[in-house]
Coordinates of C-alpha atoms in Angstrom, one line a residue:
Chain E
M1 CA -30.7 -15.0 49.3
E2 CA -30.6 -12.2 46.7
R3 CA -27.1 -13.4 45.8
Q4 CA -28.3 -16.9 45.3
M5 CA -31.0 -15.6 42.9
Q6 CA -28.5 -13.6 41.0
D7 CA -26.2 -16.6 40.7
R8 CA -29.1 -18.7 39.4
A9 CA -30.1 -15.9 36.9
L10 CA -26.5 -15.8 35.6
R11 CA -26.4 -19.6 35.2
T12 CA -29.7 -19.6 33.4
R13 CA -28.4 -16.9 31.1
E14 CA -25.3 -18.9 30.4
L15 CA -27.3 -22.0 29.7
L16 CA -29.5 -20.1 27.2
L17 CA -26.5 -18.5 25.5
R18 CA -24.8 -22.0 25.0
A19 CA -28.1 -23.5 23.8
A20 CA -28.5 -20.6 21.3
A21 CA -24.9 -20.9 20.2
E22 CA -25.4 -24.6 19.5
E23 CA -28.5 -23.9 17.4
F24 CA -26.9 -20.9 15.5
D25 CA -23.7 -22.9 14.9
A26 CA -25.6 -25.8 13.3
A27 CA -28.4 -24.0 11.5
G28 CA -27.4 -20.3 11.1
Y29 CA -29.5 -17.3 12.1
A30 CA -32.5 -17.9 9.7
G31 CA -32.7 -21.6 10.6
T32 CA -32.9 -21.1 14.3
G33 CA -36.1 -20.5 16.3
L34 CA -36.5 -19.3 19.9
N35 CA -38.6 -22.5 20.6
K36 CA -35.7 -24.7 19.6
I37 CA -33.2 -22.7 21.8
A38 CA -35.5 -22.8 24.8
K39 CA -36.2 -26.5 24.3
R40 CA -32.4 -27.3 24.1
A41 CA -31.8 -25.3 27.3
G42 CA -34.7 -27.2 29.0
L43 CA -36.5 -23.9 29.7
T44 CA -39.5 -22.0 28.4
V45 CA -39.6 -19.3 25.7
G46 CA -40.8 -17.0 28.5
A47 CA -37.5 -17.6 30.4
L48 CA -35.6 -16.8 27.2
Y49 CA -37.5 -13.4 26.8
F50 CA -36.7 -12.6 30.5
H51 CA -32.9 -12.7 29.6
F52 CA -32.9 -11.6 26.0
E53 CA -35.3 -9.2 24.3
S54 CA -35.4 -11.0 20.9
K55 CA -33.7 -13.5 18.6
E56 CA -31.5 -10.6 17.4
G57 CA -30.7 -9.8 21.1
I58 CA -29.5 -13.3 21.8
A59 CA -27.5 -13.4 18.5
R60 CA -25.8 -10.2 19.6
A61 CA -24.9 -11.6 23.0
V62 CA -23.4 -14.7 21.3
M63 CA -21.3 -12.5 19.0
M64 CA -20.0 -10.5 22.0
A65 CA -19.1 -13.6 24.0
Q66 CA -16.0 -14.4 21.9
P67 CA -13.0 -12.9 23.7
E68 CA -14.1 -14.0 27.2
S69 CA -13.7 -17.7 26.1
I70 CA -10.1 -17.1 25.0
E71 CA -8.4 -14.2 26.8
P72 CA -8.4 -15.6 30.3
H73 CA -6.5 -18.8 29.1
V74 CA -3.5 -16.9 27.8
D75 CA -0.8 -15.8 30.2
T76 CA 1.9 -14.4 28.0
Q77 CA 2.6 -10.7 27.2
G78 CA 3.2 -8.4 24.2
L79 CA 3.7 -9.9 20.8
Q80 CA 3.7 -13.5 22.2
R81 CA 0.3 -12.7 23.7
I82 CA -1.3 -11.6 20.5
V83 CA 0.1 -14.7 18.7
D84 CA -1.1 -17.0 21.5
I85 CA -4.6 -15.5 21.6
T86 CA -5.0 -16.2 17.9
R87 CA -3.6 -19.7 18.3
V88 CA -5.8 -20.6 21.2
W89 CA -8.7 -19.2 19.2
S90 CA -7.8 -21.4 16.2
H91 CA -8.0 -24.5 18.4
Q92 CA -11.0 -23.5 20.4
L93 CA -13.0 -22.8 17.2
L94 CA -12.8 -26.5 16.5
K95 CA -14.2 -27.4 19.9
D96 CA -16.4 -24.6 21.3
P97 CA -19.8 -24.0 19.7
L98 CA -20.2 -20.7 21.6
L99 CA -17.1 -19.3 19.9
R100 CA -18.0 -20.9 16.6
A101 CA -21.5 -19.4 16.6
G102 CA -20.1 -16.0 17.5
V103 CA -17.8 -16.1 14.5
R104 CA -20.5 -17.4 12.2
L105 CA -23.0 -14.8 13.2
S106 CA -20.4 -12.0 13.0
V107 CA -19.6 -13.0 9.4
E108 CA -23.2 -13.7 8.3
Q109 CA -24.9 -10.8 10.2
G110 CA -25.5 -8.9 6.9
S111 CA -27.8 -11.7 5.8
F112 CA -30.2 -11.0 8.7
G113 CA -30.0 -7.2 8.4
V114 CA -27.5 -6.5 11.2
N115 CA -24.3 -4.5 10.6
D116 CA -22.6 -4.4 14.0
I117 CA -18.9 -3.8 14.2
S118 CA -18.8 -4.3 18.0
P119 CA -17.7 -7.9 18.1
Y120 CA -14.8 -7.0 15.8
L121 CA -13.9 -3.9 17.8
Q122 CA -13.9 -6.0 21.0
W123 CA -11.3 -8.2 19.4
R124 CA -9.4 -5.2 18.0
D125 CA -9.1 -3.7 21.5
V126 CA -7.7 -6.9 22.9
M127 CA -5.1 -7.1 20.1
E128 CA -4.3 -3.4 20.3
Q129 CA -3.5 -3.7 24.0
C130 CA -1.0 -6.6 23.3
L131 CA 0.6 -4.5 20.5
C132 CA 0.9 -1.4 22.7
D133 CA 2.6 -3.5 25.4
A134 CA 4.8 -4.9 22.7
R135 CA 5.7 -1.4 21.5
D136 CA 6.5 -0.3 25.0
S137 CA 8.8 -3.2 25.5
G138 CA 10.6 -2.4 22.3
E139 CA 9.4 -5.4 20.3
L140 CA 7.9 -3.5 17.4
L141 CA 9.7 -2.1 14.3
P142 CA 9.6 1.7 14.1
G143 CA 6.5 3.0 12.3
V144 CA 4.4 0.0 13.2
D145 CA 1.0 1.3 14.4
P146 CA -0.7 -0.9 17.0
R147 CA -4.2 0.0 16.0
W148 CA -3.7 -0.6 12.2
V149 CA -1.9 -3.9 12.9
A150 CA -4.7 -4.9 15.4
E151 CA -7.4 -4.2 12.8
F152 CA -5.5 -6.1 10.2
V153 CA -5.0 -9.2 12.4
V154 CA -8.7 -9.2 13.3
S155 CA -9.6 -8.9 9.6
A156 CA -7.1 -11.6 8.5
C157 CA -8.2 -14.1 11.2
T158 CA -11.8 -13.5 10.1
G159 CA -10.9 -14.3 6.5
V160 CA -8.6 -17.2 7.3
Q161 CA -11.2 -19.0 9.3
L162 CA -13.8 -18.5 6.6
Y163 CA -11.4 -19.9 4.0
A164 CA -10.4 -22.8 6.2
Q165 CA -14.1 -23.6 6.9
L166 CA -14.8 -24.0 3.2
V167 CA -11.6 -26.0 2.5
N168 CA -11.9 -28.6 5.2
G169 CA -14.3 -27.5 8.0
R170 CA -11.4 -25.5 9.6
K171 CA -9.3 -28.7 10.4
D172 CA -6.1 -26.9 9.4
L173 CA -7.0 -23.5 10.9
P174 CA -4.3 -23.9 13.6
E175 CA -1.6 -24.4 10.9
R176 CA -3.0 -21.5 8.8
T177 CA -2.8 -19.3 11.9
V178 CA 0.9 -20.1 12.4
E179 CA 1.6 -19.5 8.7
M180 CA -0.1 -16.1 9.0
W181 CA 2.3 -15.2 11.8
R182 CA 5.3 -16.4 9.8
L183 CA 4.4 -14.0 7.1
L184 CA 3.4 -11.1 9.3
L185 CA 6.1 -11.1 12.0
P186 CA 9.0 -9.9 9.8
G187 CA 6.9 -6.7 9.0
I188 CA 6.1 -6.1 12.7
A189 CA 8.8 -7.4 15.1
T190 CA 12.4 -6.1 15.5
P191 CA 15.0 -8.6 14.3
G192 CA 16.0 -9.2 17.9
T193 CA 12.4 -10.1 18.9
L194 CA 11.6 -12.3 15.9
P195 CA 13.5 -15.5 17.0
R196 CA 12.1 -15.2 20.5
I197 CA 8.4 -15.6 19.3
D198 CA 7.4 -19.2 19.9
L199 CA 5.4 -20.6 17.0
S200 CA 6.0 -24.2 17.9
P201 CA 3.2 -26.8 17.2
R202 CA 0.5 -27.3 19.9
R203 CA 1.4 -24.2 21.8
G204 CA -2.0 -22.9 21.2
D205 CA -3.8 -26.1 22.1
K206 CA -5.0 -25.7 25.6
S207 CA -7.0 -28.9 25.7
Chain W
M1 CA -27.2 -15.6 -38.2
E2 CA -26.3 -18.2 -35.6
R3 CA -23.5 -16.0 -34.5
Q4 CA -25.9 -13.0 -34.0
M5 CA -28.1 -15.2 -31.9
Q6 CA -25.2 -16.3 -29.7
D7 CA -24.1 -12.7 -29.3
R8 CA -27.6 -11.8 -28.2
A9 CA -27.8 -14.7 -25.8
L10 CA -24.5 -13.6 -24.2
R11 CA -25.7 -10.0 -23.9
T12 CA -28.9 -11.2 -22.3
R13 CA -27.0 -13.4 -19.8
E14 CA -24.7 -10.4 -18.9
L15 CA -27.8 -8.2 -18.5
L16 CA -29.4 -10.7 -16.1
L17 CA -26.1 -11.2 -14.2
R18 CA -25.8 -7.5 -13.6
A19 CA -29.4 -7.1 -12.6
A20 CA -29.1 -10.0 -10.2
A21 CA -25.9 -8.6 -8.8
E22 CA -27.6 -5.2 -8.2
E23 CA -30.4 -7.0 -6.3
F24 CA -28.1 -9.3 -4.3
D25 CA -25.8 -6.4 -3.5
A26 CA -28.7 -4.3 -2.1
A27 CA -30.8 -7.0 -0.4
G28 CA -28.7 -10.1 0.1
Y29 CA -29.7 -13.6 -1.1
A30 CA -32.8 -14.1 1.1
G31 CA -34.1 -10.6 0.2
T32 CA -33.8 -11.1 -3.6
G33 CA -36.6 -12.7 -5.7
L34 CA -36.3 -13.9 -9.3
N35 CA -39.2 -11.6 -10.2
K36 CA -37.3 -8.6 -9.1
I37 CA -34.2 -9.6 -11.0
A38 CA -36.1 -10.2 -14.3
K39 CA -38.0 -6.9 -13.8
R40 CA -34.8 -5.0 -13.3
A41 CA -33.3 -6.6 -16.4
G42 CA -36.5 -5.8 -18.4
L43 CA -37.0 -9.5 -19.1
T44 CA -39.4 -12.3 -18.1
V45 CA -38.7 -14.9 -15.4
G46 CA -38.8 -17.4 -18.3
A47 CA -35.8 -15.7 -19.9
L48 CA -34.0 -15.9 -16.6
Y49 CA -34.7 -19.7 -16.3
F50 CA -33.4 -20.1 -19.9
H51 CA -30.0 -18.8 -18.7
F52 CA -29.8 -19.9 -15.1
E53 CA -31.4 -22.9 -13.6
S54 CA -32.4 -21.4 -10.2
K55 CA -31.7 -18.5 -7.8
E56 CA -28.8 -20.5 -6.4
G57 CA -27.5 -20.9 -10.0
I58 CA -27.5 -17.2 -10.7
A59 CA -25.9 -16.5 -7.3
R60 CA -23.1 -19.0 -8.1
A61 CA -22.6 -17.3 -11.5
V62 CA -22.3 -13.9 -9.7
M63 CA -19.8 -15.3 -7.2
M64 CA -17.7 -16.8 -10.1
A65 CA -17.7 -13.5 -12.1
Q66 CA -15.2 -11.7 -9.7
P67 CA -11.7 -12.1 -11.3
E68 CA -12.9 -11.4 -14.8
S69 CA -13.8 -7.8 -13.8
I70 CA -10.3 -7.2 -12.4
E71 CA -7.6 -9.3 -14.1
P72 CA -7.8 -7.9 -17.6
H73 CA -7.2 -4.4 -16.3
V74 CA -3.8 -5.2 -14.7
D75 CA -0.7 -5.2 -16.9
T76 CA 2.1 -5.8 -14.4
Q77 CA 4.0 -9.0 -13.5
G78 CA 5.0 -11.0 -10.5
L79 CA 4.8 -9.4 -7.1
Q80 CA 3.7 -6.1 -8.5
R81 CA 0.9 -7.9 -10.3
I82 CA -0.6 -9.5 -7.1
V83 CA -0.3 -6.2 -5.3
D84 CA -2.0 -4.3 -8.2
I85 CA -4.8 -6.9 -8.6
T86 CA -5.8 -6.4 -4.9
R87 CA -5.5 -2.7 -5.3
V88 CA -7.7 -2.5 -8.4
W89 CA -10.1 -4.9 -6.5
S90 CA -10.2 -2.5 -3.5
H91 CA -11.2 0.4 -5.7
Q92 CA -13.6 -1.6 -7.9
L93 CA -15.5 -2.9 -4.9
L94 CA -16.6 0.7 -4.3
K95 CA -18.0 1.1 -7.8
D96 CA -19.0 -2.3 -9.3
P97 CA -22.1 -3.9 -8.0
L98 CA -21.3 -7.2 -9.8
L99 CA -18.0 -7.5 -7.9
R100 CA -19.6 -6.4 -4.6
A101 CA -22.4 -8.9 -4.9
G102 CA -19.9 -11.6 -5.7
V103 CA -18.0 -10.8 -2.5
R104 CA -21.1 -10.5 -0.4
L105 CA -22.6 -13.8 -1.6
S106 CA -19.3 -15.6 -1.1
V107 CA -19.1 -14.4 2.5
E108 CA -22.8 -15.0 3.3
Q109 CA -23.3 -18.2 1.3
G110 CA -23.5 -20.3 4.6
S111 CA -26.7 -18.4 5.4
F112 CA -28.4 -19.8 2.3
G113 CA -27.0 -23.3 2.7
V114 CA -24.2 -23.1 0.1
N115 CA -20.6 -24.0 1.0
D116 CA -18.7 -23.5 -2.2
I117 CA -15.0 -22.8 -2.1
S118 CA -14.8 -22.3 -6.0
P119 CA -15.0 -18.5 -6.0
Y120 CA -12.1 -18.4 -3.5
L121 CA -10.1 -21.1 -5.4
Q122 CA -10.5 -19.0 -8.6
W123 CA -8.9 -16.0 -6.8
R124 CA -6.3 -18.3 -5.3
D125 CA -5.2 -19.6 -8.7
V126 CA -4.8 -16.1 -10.0
M127 CA -2.7 -15.1 -7.0
E128 CA -0.6 -18.3 -7.1
Q129 CA 0.3 -17.7 -10.7
C130 CA 1.6 -14.2 -9.8
L131 CA 3.6 -15.6 -7.0
C132 CA 5.1 -18.4 -9.1
D133 CA 6.2 -15.9 -11.6
A134 CA 7.6 -13.8 -8.8
R135 CA 9.5 -16.8 -7.5
D136 CA 10.9 -17.6 -11.0
S137 CA 12.1 -14.0 -11.2
G138 CA 13.9 -14.2 -7.9
E139 CA 11.5 -11.8 -6.1
L140 CA 10.6 -14.2 -3.2
L141 CA 12.5 -14.9 -0.1
P142 CA 13.6 -18.5 0.2
G143 CA 11.0 -20.8 1.8
V144 CA 8.1 -18.7 0.7
D145 CA 5.4 -21.0 -0.7
P146 CA 3.3 -19.5 -3.5
R147 CA 0.2 -21.6 -2.7
W148 CA 0.2 -20.8 1.0
V149 CA 0.8 -17.1 0.4
A150 CA -1.9 -17.0 -2.3
E151 CA -4.4 -18.6 0.1
F152 CA -3.5 -16.2 2.9
V153 CA -3.8 -13.2 0.6
V154 CA -7.3 -14.3 -0.6
S155 CA -8.3 -15.0 3.1
A156 CA -6.9 -11.6 4.3
C157 CA -8.6 -9.6 1.5
T158 CA -11.9 -11.3 2.4
G159 CA -11.5 -10.3 6.0
V160 CA -10.3 -6.8 5.3
Q161 CA -13.2 -6.0 3.1
L162 CA -15.7 -7.4 5.6
Y163 CA -14.1 -5.3 8.4
A164 CA -13.9 -2.1 6.2
Q165 CA -17.6 -2.6 5.2
L166 CA -18.7 -2.6 8.9
V167 CA -16.4 0.3 9.8
N168 CA -17.3 2.8 7.0
G169 CA -19.0 1.0 4.1
R170 CA -15.5 0.1 2.7
K171 CA -14.6 3.8 2.1
D172 CA -11.0 3.2 3.3
L173 CA -10.6 -0.3 1.8
P174 CA -7.9 1.0 -0.7
E175 CA -5.9 2.4 2.2
R176 CA -6.3 -0.9 4.2
T177 CA -5.2 -2.9 1.2
V178 CA -2.0 -0.9 0.9
E179 CA -1.3 -1.2 4.7
M180 CA -1.8 -5.0 4.3
W181 CA 1.0 -5.1 1.8
R182 CA 3.3 -2.9 3.9
L183 CA 2.9 -5.5 6.6
L184 CA 3.2 -8.6 4.4
L185 CA 5.9 -7.7 1.9
P186 CA 8.9 -7.9 4.3
G187 CA 7.9 -11.5 5.0
I188 CA 7.6 -12.3 1.2
A189 CA 9.9 -10.2 -0.9
T190 CA 13.7 -10.3 -1.1
P191 CA 15.4 -7.1 0.3
G192 CA 16.3 -6.1 -3.2
T193 CA 12.7 -6.4 -4.5
L194 CA 11.0 -4.6 -1.6
P195 CA 11.9 -1.0 -2.6
R196 CA 10.8 -1.7 -6.2
I197 CA 7.2 -2.6 -5.3
D198 CA 5.1 0.5 -6.0
L199 CA 2.5 1.1 -3.3
S200 CA 1.9 4.8 -4.2
P201 CA -1.6 6.2 -3.8
R202 CA -4.1 5.9 -6.6
R203 CA -2.0 3.3 -8.4
G204 CA -4.9 0.9 -8.0
D205 CA -7.5 3.4 -9.1
K206 CA -8.3 2.6 -12.8
S207 CA -11.3 5.0 -13.0

């Protein structure tokens, strides 16, 4: 019985998170009210306050939900894994409002007085793990530091999606992500690893 | 006499632009009022409206003023020039509120309903010119496209400064910019050019 209630609470939280993401994605932080979120979820504002303490609280939860919508869908290892994570991300951003809102809020958080590095550190840790595995398998050039590269890849992806959004609503983000790797890999991967990394079209498209 | 009036108008515009930048840099777009800008400049709101049609108009002018605070201070050519521009930029961002406000507004513009790629295209054009010169001097690997690389460098710099800002208020942005080039150059420059690119510390620091 308690288990059923927990499951229902989790489903309600997920419902609210998705409703909030759809509002934030469309209208940004300032343009989104708790009333609208609750209405979209078909719930009361009271229910919303039961799960999230404030608008900022729900915005933070949306920002932190990014990797969980990507990571489980990638089954490769090492360098190929970091490449694939960014490629799935580049396709999912076009389709998934929860991911898109997370990215938008992370970039615009300064405009609503929040300066929270956690959503980026979360991505950094995911990337760093791939690069440590890559290093342990001998895929990295000597002197390549997994943490620095991870931080750069997170930074570059943030900038690339922002640029692509302004150019054409992110339509060519998957292509830009592949081009990023074409530029980066020669400075990261050993010459033997380089030709084995699969950058072929549609690899990142899990739809 | 007319010339004197034009000079004075230009100086007043510059004064307003700097005052606006200091306000936007500190408080963001939403937190900045035209009254505060005029007061900081020691002028009336009427004077402000004479030079800029609206708060959005002055924000756009701040966004567009970025390259002119960097480009004239760089006297190198080709690949070394694009590297130096980003390195001077990484140091100037720590010191120059006009540049900092331009970057902040460009990143956060979505939060105030503006989606203007022009500030980024302006940077892209500067970078692309360096890369075309680099190609014409035989510095680029075959198949490297100046436009794509220029767009990626602008995107990556945007993301790197955002990340550095959240980590430590951009204190290590100069170091992150050098690390970016260490990663990127092997995928861009011919093996003969690579060792000639100067990434030594403090090269970008023009203070």
